[in-house]
C-alpha positions as a printed NumPy array, in Angstrom:
array([[ 25.532,  75.557,  37.391],
       [ 24.595,  78.398,  39.854],
       [ 22.287,  81.203,  38.692],
       [ 22.946,  84.817,  39.083],
       [ 20.704,  85.083,  42.189],
       [ 22.457,  82.112,  43.769],
       [ 25.786,  83.815,  43.314],
       [ 24.437,  86.946,  44.948],
       [ 23.036,  85.12 ,  47.959],
       [ 26.228,  83.136,  48.318],
       [ 28.28 ,  86.396,  48.373],
       [ 25.986,  87.923,  50.995],
       [ 26.252,  84.843,  53.201],
       [ 30.037,  84.713,  53.056],
       [ 30.299,  88.47 ,  53.746],
       [ 27.943,  88.17 ,  56.768],
       [ 29.738,  85.115,  58.108],
       [ 33.106,  86.723,  57.869],
       [ 31.856,  89.954,  59.466],
       [ 30.3  ,  88.078,  62.296],
       [ 33.038,  85.573,  63.076],
       [ 36.139,  87.556,  62.333],
       [ 35.246,  91.22 ,  62.617],
       [ 32.559,  90.837,  65.265],
       [ 35.055,  90.99 ,  68.153],
       [ 36.123,  94.472,  67.013],
       [ 32.644,  96.029,  67.071],
       [ 30.755,  97.997,  69.661],
       [ 26.985,  97.526,  69.557],
       [ 25.924, 100.548,  71.524],
       [ 27.845, 103.361,  69.812],
       [ 30.392, 104.1  ,  67.144],
       [ 33.801, 103.334,  68.672],
       [ 35.992, 105.161,  69.604],
       [ 33.797, 107.765,  71.309],
       [ 35.444, 111.105,  72.171],
       [ 34.656, 112.708,  75.51 ],
       [ 35.848, 116.249,  76.35 ],
       [ 36.368, 117.595,  79.876],
       [ 37.278, 121.057,  81.058],
       [ 37.674, 120.269,  84.757],
       [ 34.637, 122.168,  85.92 ],
       [ 32.534, 119.052,  86.501],
       [ 32.77 , 115.3  ,  86.588],
       [ 32.027, 113.276,  83.444],
       [ 30.696, 109.707,  83.658],
       [ 31.062, 106.498,  81.638],
       [ 28.316, 103.879,  82.109],
       [ 28.422, 100.719,  80.044],
       [ 26.052,  99.253,  79.194],
       [ 23.019, 101.398,  80.087],
       [ 21.525, 100.706,  83.508],
       [ 19.519,  97.527,  83.729],
       [ 21.127,  95.888,  80.712],
       [ 23.877,  93.336,  80.292],
       [ 26.699,  93.814,  77.835],
       [ 26.653,  91.548,  74.784],
       [ 29.467,  89.149,  73.912],
       [ 32.37 ,  89.971,  71.503],
       [ 32.411,  93.653,  72.26 ],
       [ 35.246,  96.037,  71.875],
       [ 34.287,  99.56 ,  72.921],
       [ 36.604, 102.542,  73.339],
       [ 36.248, 106.006,  74.99 ],
       [ 38.831, 108.684,  74.3  ],
       [ 38.823, 111.212,  77.165],
       [ 40.505, 114.536,  76.253],
       [ 41.064, 117.959,  77.778],
       [ 42.003, 121.125,  75.929],
       [ 43.357, 122.871,  79.034],
       [ 47.163, 123.299,  78.8  ],
       [ 48.98 , 121.874,  81.8  ],
       [ 46.101, 119.556,  82.67 ],
       [ 45.8  , 115.781,  82.609],
       [ 42.892, 113.321,  82.783],
       [ 41.963, 111.665,  86.051],
       [ 39.726, 108.525,  85.951],
       [ 38.084, 106.755,  88.95 ],
       [ 36.327, 103.374,  88.672],
       [ 33.104, 103.742,  90.626],
       [ 31.614, 100.262,  90.069],
       [ 32.462,  97.036,  88.281],
       [ 30.508,  93.872,  87.538],
       [ 32.519,  91.95 ,  84.901],
       [ 33.521,  88.368,  84.444],
       [ 36.108,  87.487,  87.014],
       [ 39.699,  86.383,  86.731],
       [ 40.626,  83.088,  85.159],
       [ 42.248,  80.088,  86.728],
       [ 45.667,  81.771,  86.294],
       [ 44.482,  84.774,  88.219],
       [ 44.463,  87.069,  85.214],
       [ 41.81 ,  89.296,  83.623],
       [ 41.697,  87.494,  80.243],
       [ 37.929,  87.115,  79.514],
       [ 35.947,  90.358,  80.144],
       [ 38.047,  93.333,  81.188],
       [ 38.744,  97.04 ,  80.845],
       [ 42.149,  98.446,  79.811],
       [ 43.296, 101.999,  80.551],
       [ 45.767, 103.701,  78.172],
       [ 47.771, 106.876,  78.422],
       [ 48.627, 109.171,  75.547],
       [ 51.724, 111.383,  75.332],
       [ 53.751, 112.523,  72.297],
       [ 51.445, 110.521,  70.08 ],
       [ 52.158, 107.086,  71.722],
       [ 49.682, 104.937,  73.575],
       [ 51.021, 103.441,  76.85 ],
       [ 49.297, 100.881,  79.043],
       [ 48.295, 102.15 ,  82.48 ],
       [ 46.253,  99.233,  83.9  ],
       [ 43.527,  96.645,  83.64 ],
       [ 40.667,  95.592,  85.863],
       [ 37.879,  92.947,  85.818],
       [ 35.414,  91.167,  88.125],
       [ 34.169,  93.392,  90.996],
       [ 37.304,  95.556,  91.325],
       [ 36.451,  99.194,  91.912],
       [ 37.891, 102.363,  93.474],
       [ 40.987, 102.404,  91.303],
       [ 42.278, 105.812,  90.169],
       [ 44.278, 106.347,  86.971],
       [ 45.929, 109.543,  85.832],
       [ 47.349, 110.322,  82.444],
       [ 50.65 , 112.096,  81.802],
       [ 49.259, 114.01 ,  78.874],
       [ 45.919, 115.541,  77.856],
       [ 44.317, 112.259,  76.591],
       [ 43.335, 108.889,  78.016],
       [ 41.673, 105.898,  76.359],
       [ 39.282, 103.443,  78.121],
       [ 38.81 , 100.143,  76.25 ],
       [ 36.187,  97.478,  77.166],
       [ 36.559,  93.95 ,  75.795],
       [ 34.206,  90.939,  76.262],
       [ 34.441,  87.367,  74.986],
       [ 31.727,  84.93 ,  73.849],
       [ 30.987,  83.558,  77.325],
       [ 28.779,  84.939,  80.179],
       [ 27.339,  88.39 ,  80.228],
       [ 27.355,  90.796,  83.169],
       [ 26.016,  94.287,  84.054],
       [ 29.204,  96.161,  83.116],
       [ 31.066,  99.052,  84.834],
       [ 30.917, 102.81 ,  85.444],
       [ 33.625, 105.41 ,  85.954],
       [ 34.001, 109.156,  86.501],
       [ 36.609, 111.366,  84.859],
       [ 37.801, 115.001,  85.139],
       [ 40.597, 117.224,  83.982],
       [ 43.025, 118.133,  86.761],
       [ 46.219, 120.078,  87.094],
       [ 49.299, 118.138,  86.121],
       [ 50.862, 116.709,  89.337],
       [ 54.327, 116.934,  87.88 ],
       [ 54.06 , 120.759,  87.888],
       [ 53.112, 120.68 ,  91.6  ],
       [ 56.087, 118.517,  92.395],
       [ 58.386, 120.839,  90.462],
       [ 56.975, 123.846,  92.369],
       [ 57.481, 122.158,  95.624],
       [ 61.001, 121.136,  94.728],
       [ 61.772, 124.695,  93.684],
       [ 60.456, 126.073,  97.   ],
       [ 62.474, 123.548,  99.001],
       [ 65.664, 124.352,  97.065],
       [ 65.058, 128.076,  97.412],
       [ 64.918, 127.689, 101.202],
       [ 67.592, 125.032, 101.759],
       [ 70.352, 126.475,  99.548],
       [ 70.613, 129.84 , 101.332],
       [ 70.373, 128.201, 104.757],
       [ 73.093, 125.709, 103.826],
       [ 75.421, 128.472, 102.523],
       [ 74.823, 130.467, 105.769],
       [ 75.659, 127.503, 107.933],
       [ 78.863, 126.868, 105.972],
       [ 79.943, 130.47 , 106.331],
       [ 79.306, 130.454, 110.031],
       [ 80.998, 127.062, 110.575],
       [ 84.277, 127.771, 108.779],
       [ 85.648, 130.427, 111.273],
       [ 84.604, 128.301, 114.244],
       [ 86.194, 125.15 , 112.796],
       [ 89.416, 127.079, 112.019],
       [ 89.621, 128.456, 115.592],
       [ 89.084, 124.943, 117.054],
       [ 91.752, 123.574, 114.674],
       [ 94.303, 126.241, 115.908],
       [ 93.524, 125.488, 119.53 ],
       [ 94.024, 121.777, 118.923],
       [ 97.361, 122.429, 117.184],
       [ 98.536, 124.588, 120.049],
       [ 97.504, 122.006, 122.684],
       [ 99.102, 119.162, 120.68 ],
       [102.354, 121.111, 120.329],
       [102.617, 121.797, 124.05 ],
       [101.988, 118.176, 124.831],
       [104.671, 116.951, 122.45 ],
       [107.378, 119.565, 122.803],
       [109.033, 119.635, 126.283],
       [110.44 , 123.104, 125.585],
       [106.936, 124.564, 125.156],
       [104.644, 125.822, 127.868],
       [104.995, 127.926, 130.894],
       [108.296, 127.495, 132.745],
       [108.71 , 127.624, 136.506],
       [110.849, 130.568, 137.71 ],
       [113.106, 129.677, 140.583],
       [113.766, 132.326, 143.234],
       [117.091, 132.816, 144.956],
       [115.89 , 130.963, 148.043],
       [114.798, 127.994, 145.844],
       [118.323, 127.947, 144.3  ],
       [119.915, 128.03 , 147.803],
       [117.701, 125.233, 149.04 ],
       [118.557, 123.2  , 145.903],
       [122.213, 123.706, 146.583],
       [121.923, 122.559, 150.19 ],
       [119.992, 119.535, 148.896],
       [122.829, 118.758, 146.414],
       [125.388, 119.194, 149.255],
       [123.73 , 116.564, 151.474],
       [123.489, 114.176, 148.559],
       [127.158, 114.61 , 147.831],
       [128.046, 113.909, 151.467],
       [126.111, 110.641, 151.128],
       [127.745, 109.732, 147.848],
       [124.464, 110.002, 145.902],
       [123.912, 111.573, 142.51 ],
       [121.762, 114.685, 142.623],
       [118.666, 114.899, 140.387],
       [120.32 , 117.532, 138.223],
       [123.301, 115.274, 137.507],
       [121.274, 112.287, 136.383],
       [121.301, 111.266, 132.704],
       [117.647, 110.442, 131.951],
       [117.086, 107.833, 129.261],
       [120.352, 105.917, 130.05 ],
       [119.91 , 102.498, 131.556],
       [122.449, 101.536, 134.327],
       [123.425,  97.933, 134.814],
       [124.4  ,  98.32 , 138.505],
       [121.912,  98.366, 141.398],
       [121.495, 101.34 , 143.778],
       [123.797, 101.41 , 146.865],
       [122.551,  99.575, 149.982],
       [121.391, 101.661, 152.88 ],
       [124.069, 100.433, 155.304],
       [126.864, 101.128, 152.81 ],
       [126.303, 104.879, 152.778],
       [128.925, 107.124, 154.461],
       [127.262, 109.265, 157.164],
       [130.582, 110.379, 158.79 ],
       [130.743, 113.68 , 156.865],
       [127.23 , 114.696, 157.848],
       [126.495, 116.766, 160.865],
       [124.928, 114.742, 163.763],
       [121.622, 116.535, 163.15 ],
       [120.332, 119.269, 160.922],
       [120.304, 122.865, 162.307],
       [117.077, 124.135, 163.803],
       [114.555, 125.673, 161.521],
       [114.692, 129.09 , 163.252],
       [118.447, 129.188, 162.766],
       [118.187, 128.426, 159.028],
       [115.645, 131.173, 158.573],
       [117.716, 133.693, 160.516],
       [120.793, 132.838, 158.406],
       [118.821, 133.277, 155.219],
       [117.379, 136.591, 156.259],
       [120.859, 137.778, 157.414],
       [122.359, 136.815, 154.026],
       [119.527, 138.605, 152.148],
       [120.107, 141.81 , 154.204],
       [123.877, 141.555, 153.63 ],
       [123.321, 141.121, 149.889],
       [120.942, 144.162, 149.807],
       [123.47 , 146.362, 151.707],
       [126.264, 145.331, 149.335],
       [124.1  , 146.305, 146.283]])
C-alpha cells in the first residue's frame, strides 16, 4: 500500500509527464505567448527569434500579435531572414515553419506560411492587427528567423481614391464626346438617306433641261429612224423582252432617204432663220 508521500510524488510525476508530452508543444520558452507589439508607423519594429547566436528549442509555439491604433492603417510585415527546417519530401512546410494571420471583424484568416531559407516575402493585413506564429517539432534545431513590421496607410483607400479621380475625369469627358457626336452622326445619317434615295428613285435628282434646238435635233433623229423602219429610243418599251431578232442591215429601206444629208452650214442657216422667224412672230 502506497504511503502519503508516494501518492504525492506519483501525482507530481504524472502532472510533469502530461505537461511535457501533451502541452509542451503549445508553450513558448522565451516569452509569454502571445506577445503584443504596437506600431504607430513612425519607425520599423523587429521580431527576432530566437535571440542572436542561439538556436530555437523543439516543440515551440510562439505568437506575436502586431497591432496599430491608427484608424485607416494596416500592418505590413517583411521577412528579412529565415533559417528554419526545410520543406518535407512532399514539398510542404510541415516541420518548422512560420504562419501569418490576418485579423478583421474579429476573425483570423490565414495569409501565408514560410520555412527553410525563404525570405523577402511581404504580408499586409486588411485590418489593424496581424499575428505571427512560429512552430517547431521535435527534430533538428536551427537559428530561426527575423522580420520587420510597420503600420502603413490602407491600400484599399488609395485604390478607392484613384478610382474616384479616374471616374471624375472620364465621366465628363465621355458625356462631352457623346454630346458632340450625336449632331455629327445625325447629319451623316441624313446625307446617307438622301444619297440612298437618289440612287434608288429614278424620279429623284437633277433633270436635264432640253433646249428647243435639242428637241428639233431629236425630231430629225426620229424622222430618219422612221424612214429606215426603226423604232426610235423614245418609243421603246424598256423591260419588255422581244422574241424576234433585229432587222438585217440589207433589209432596211433606204429609198425614202435623201441621197446624202444636207451640208452642215445649210442646217445651221436654216436653224438660225427659223429662230429669227419665231422671234419676229412673237
